[in-house]
Amino acid sequence: MIIIVFGVSGSGKSTIAKGLSERLRLPYYDADDFHPQENIDKMSDGKSLNDEDRLPWLLSLADSINIWSQSEGAVLACSALKEQYRALLSTNFKTEICWIFLKGSADLIKKRMDHRKGHYMSSKLLNSQFEDLEIPDYGLHVDISEHPDSIIDKIISNI
């Protein structure tokens, strides 16, 4: 099983994906760890990534997802903001992806980001994330206003 927890930065992807990983006994991966240094530097400078910046990152993730799908599976925390990104991530293998969309208001997410320490993604880039976000009509859509344990319980009961 491949589970991709996605949404804008600060929506709780890492927290929820780690919790799912522990509960489901699947390996956890964070898509942020797959970014080339140039992308991290650009975001650290407060600049948004464009599709050209994201392509090598997405291709690397797609290759990894293909490998994970042939073994025990995985839980991946990934922004996957646009439909074309999600399509790219789900190519080259037959395993169905369980998409979990974390939805929340810009105000709530900005507050979370402003209290977060040690992350290169600034809340100044949040508006660009919402501008890029294409909400799918598939997958499980989960409100992030609840406690992470409640969110994880809901997800597990619906997958």
Coordinates of C-alpha atoms in Angstrom, one line a residue:
M1 CA 0.0 0.0 0.0
I2 CA 1.3 3.5 -0.9
I3 CA -0.3 6.3 1.1
I4 CA 0.5 9.9 0.1
V5 CA -0.5 12.6 2.6
F6 CA -0.6 15.9 0.8
G7 CA -1.5 19.5 1.2
V8 CA 0.1 22.9 1.5
S9 CA 3.2 23.5 3.7
G10 CA 2.2 23.6 7.4
S11 CA -0.9 21.5 7.0
G12 CA 0.5 18.7 9.1
K13 CA 1.7 16.3 6.4
S14 CA 4.8 15.1 8.3
T15 CA 3.0 14.7 11.6
I16 CA 0.0 12.8 10.1
A17 CA 2.2 10.7 7.8
K18 CA 4.5 9.7 10.6
G19 CA 1.6 8.7 12.8
L20 CA 0.1 6.6 10.0
S21 CA 3.4 5.0 9.4
E22 CA 3.7 4.0 13.0
R23 CA 0.1 2.7 13.3
L24 CA 0.2 0.9 10.0
R25 CA 3.8 -0.3 10.4
L26 CA 4.8 1.1 7.0
P27 CA 8.0 3.0 6.3
Y28 CA 7.7 6.8 6.4
Y29 CA 9.3 9.2 3.9
D30 CA 9.2 13.0 3.6
A31 CA 9.3 14.4 0.1
D32 CA 11.2 17.4 1.5
D33 CA 14.2 15.0 1.9
F34 CA 14.2 14.4 -1.9
H35 CA 14.6 18.1 -2.9
P36 CA 17.9 19.0 -4.5
Q37 CA 19.9 21.6 -2.6
E38 CA 19.1 24.2 -5.2
N39 CA 15.3 23.9 -4.4
I40 CA 16.0 24.2 -0.7
D41 CA 18.2 27.2 -1.2
K42 CA 15.5 28.9 -3.4
M43 CA 12.7 28.3 -0.8
S44 CA 15.0 29.4 2.0
D45 CA 15.4 32.7 0.2
G46 CA 11.6 33.1 0.1
K47 CA 11.3 32.2 -3.5
S48 CA 8.6 29.9 -4.8
L49 CA 9.5 26.9 -6.9
N50 CA 8.2 26.7 -10.5
D51 CA 7.3 23.5 -12.4
E52 CA 10.8 23.3 -13.9
D53 CA 12.3 23.4 -10.4
R54 CA 10.0 20.6 -9.2
L55 CA 10.4 18.2 -12.2
P56 CA 13.7 16.5 -11.0
W57 CA 12.3 16.2 -7.5
L58 CA 9.0 14.7 -8.7
L59 CA 10.8 12.2 -11.0
S60 CA 13.0 11.1 -8.1
L61 CA 9.9 10.7 -5.9
A62 CA 8.1 8.7 -8.7
D63 CA 11.1 6.3 -9.0
S64 CA 11.1 5.8 -5.2
I65 CA 7.3 5.2 -5.1
N66 CA 7.8 2.6 -7.8
I67 CA 10.4 0.8 -5.6
W68 CA 8.3 1.1 -2.5
S69 CA 5.2 -0.3 -4.3
Q70 CA 7.1 -3.4 -5.1
S71 CA 7.8 -4.2 -1.5
E72 CA 6.0 -3.5 1.7
G73 CA 4.6 0.0 0.7
A74 CA 5.1 3.3 2.3
V75 CA 3.6 6.5 3.7
L76 CA 4.9 9.6 2.0
A77 CA 4.4 13.2 3.2
C78 CA 4.4 15.4 0.0
S79 CA 2.9 18.7 -1.0
A80 CA 1.7 17.3 -4.4
L81 CA -0.2 20.6 -5.0
K82 CA -1.1 20.2 -8.6
E83 CA -2.9 17.5 -10.5
Q84 CA 0.0 17.1 -12.9
Y85 CA 2.3 16.5 -10.0
R86 CA 0.0 13.8 -8.6
A87 CA -0.3 12.2 -12.0
L88 CA 3.5 12.1 -12.4
L89 CA 3.8 10.5 -8.9
S90 CA 1.4 7.8 -9.8
T91 CA 2.9 6.6 -13.1
N92 CA 5.0 3.6 -13.8
F93 CA 3.4 1.1 -11.4
K94 CA 0.2 -0.7 -10.9
T95 CA -0.3 -0.2 -7.2
E96 CA -3.1 2.1 -6.4
I97 CA -2.2 5.2 -4.3
C98 CA -4.3 6.1 -1.3
W99 CA -4.4 9.9 -1.5
I100 CA -5.0 11.8 1.8
F101 CA -5.6 15.5 1.4
L102 CA -5.1 17.7 4.5
K103 CA -7.3 20.7 4.2
G104 CA -7.4 23.7 6.4
S105 CA -7.8 27.5 6.4
A106 CA -4.9 29.8 5.4
D107 CA -5.1 31.5 8.8
L108 CA -4.8 28.2 10.8
I109 CA -1.9 27.0 8.7
K110 CA -0.1 30.4 8.9
K111 CA -0.3 30.3 12.7
R112 CA 1.2 26.8 12.6
M113 CA 4.0 27.8 10.3
D114 CA 4.8 30.9 12.3
H115 CA 5.3 28.6 15.4
R116 CA 7.4 26.0 13.6
K117 CA 11.1 26.1 14.1
G118 CA 13.9 24.8 11.9
H119 CA 12.0 24.5 8.6
Y120 CA 13.2 26.2 5.4
M121 CA 9.6 27.0 4.2
S122 CA 8.5 30.4 5.4
S123 CA 4.9 31.3 5.9
K124 CA 5.6 34.1 3.4
L125 CA 5.3 31.4 0.7
L126 CA 2.0 30.1 2.0
N127 CA -0.1 32.3 -0.4
S128 CA 1.8 30.9 -3.4
Q129 CA 1.1 27.3 -2.1
F130 CA -2.7 28.0 -2.0
E131 CA -2.5 29.6 -5.5
D132 CA -0.9 26.4 -6.8
L133 CA -3.2 24.1 -4.9
E134 CA -5.6 22.1 -7.2
I135 CA -8.0 20.2 -4.9
P136 CA -8.8 16.8 -6.3
D137 CA -12.2 15.2 -6.4
Y138 CA -10.7 11.9 -5.3
G139 CA -9.0 10.6 -2.2
L140 CA -9.8 11.2 1.4
H141 CA -10.2 14.9 2.4
V142 CA -9.5 15.5 6.1
D143 CA -10.0 18.6 8.1
I144 CA -6.8 19.5 10.0
S145 CA -8.5 21.5 12.8
E146 CA -8.7 18.4 15.0
H147 CA -6.0 16.8 17.1
P148 CA -3.5 14.7 15.0
D149 CA -4.5 11.5 16.8
S150 CA -8.2 12.1 15.8
I151 CA -7.1 12.8 12.2
I152 CA -5.1 9.6 12.1
D153 CA -8.0 7.6 13.5
K154 CA -10.3 8.9 10.9
I155 CA -7.9 8.1 8.1
I156 CA -7.3 4.6 9.3
S157 CA -11.0 3.9 9.6
N158 CA -11.5 5.1 6.0
I159 CA -8.7 3.4 4.1

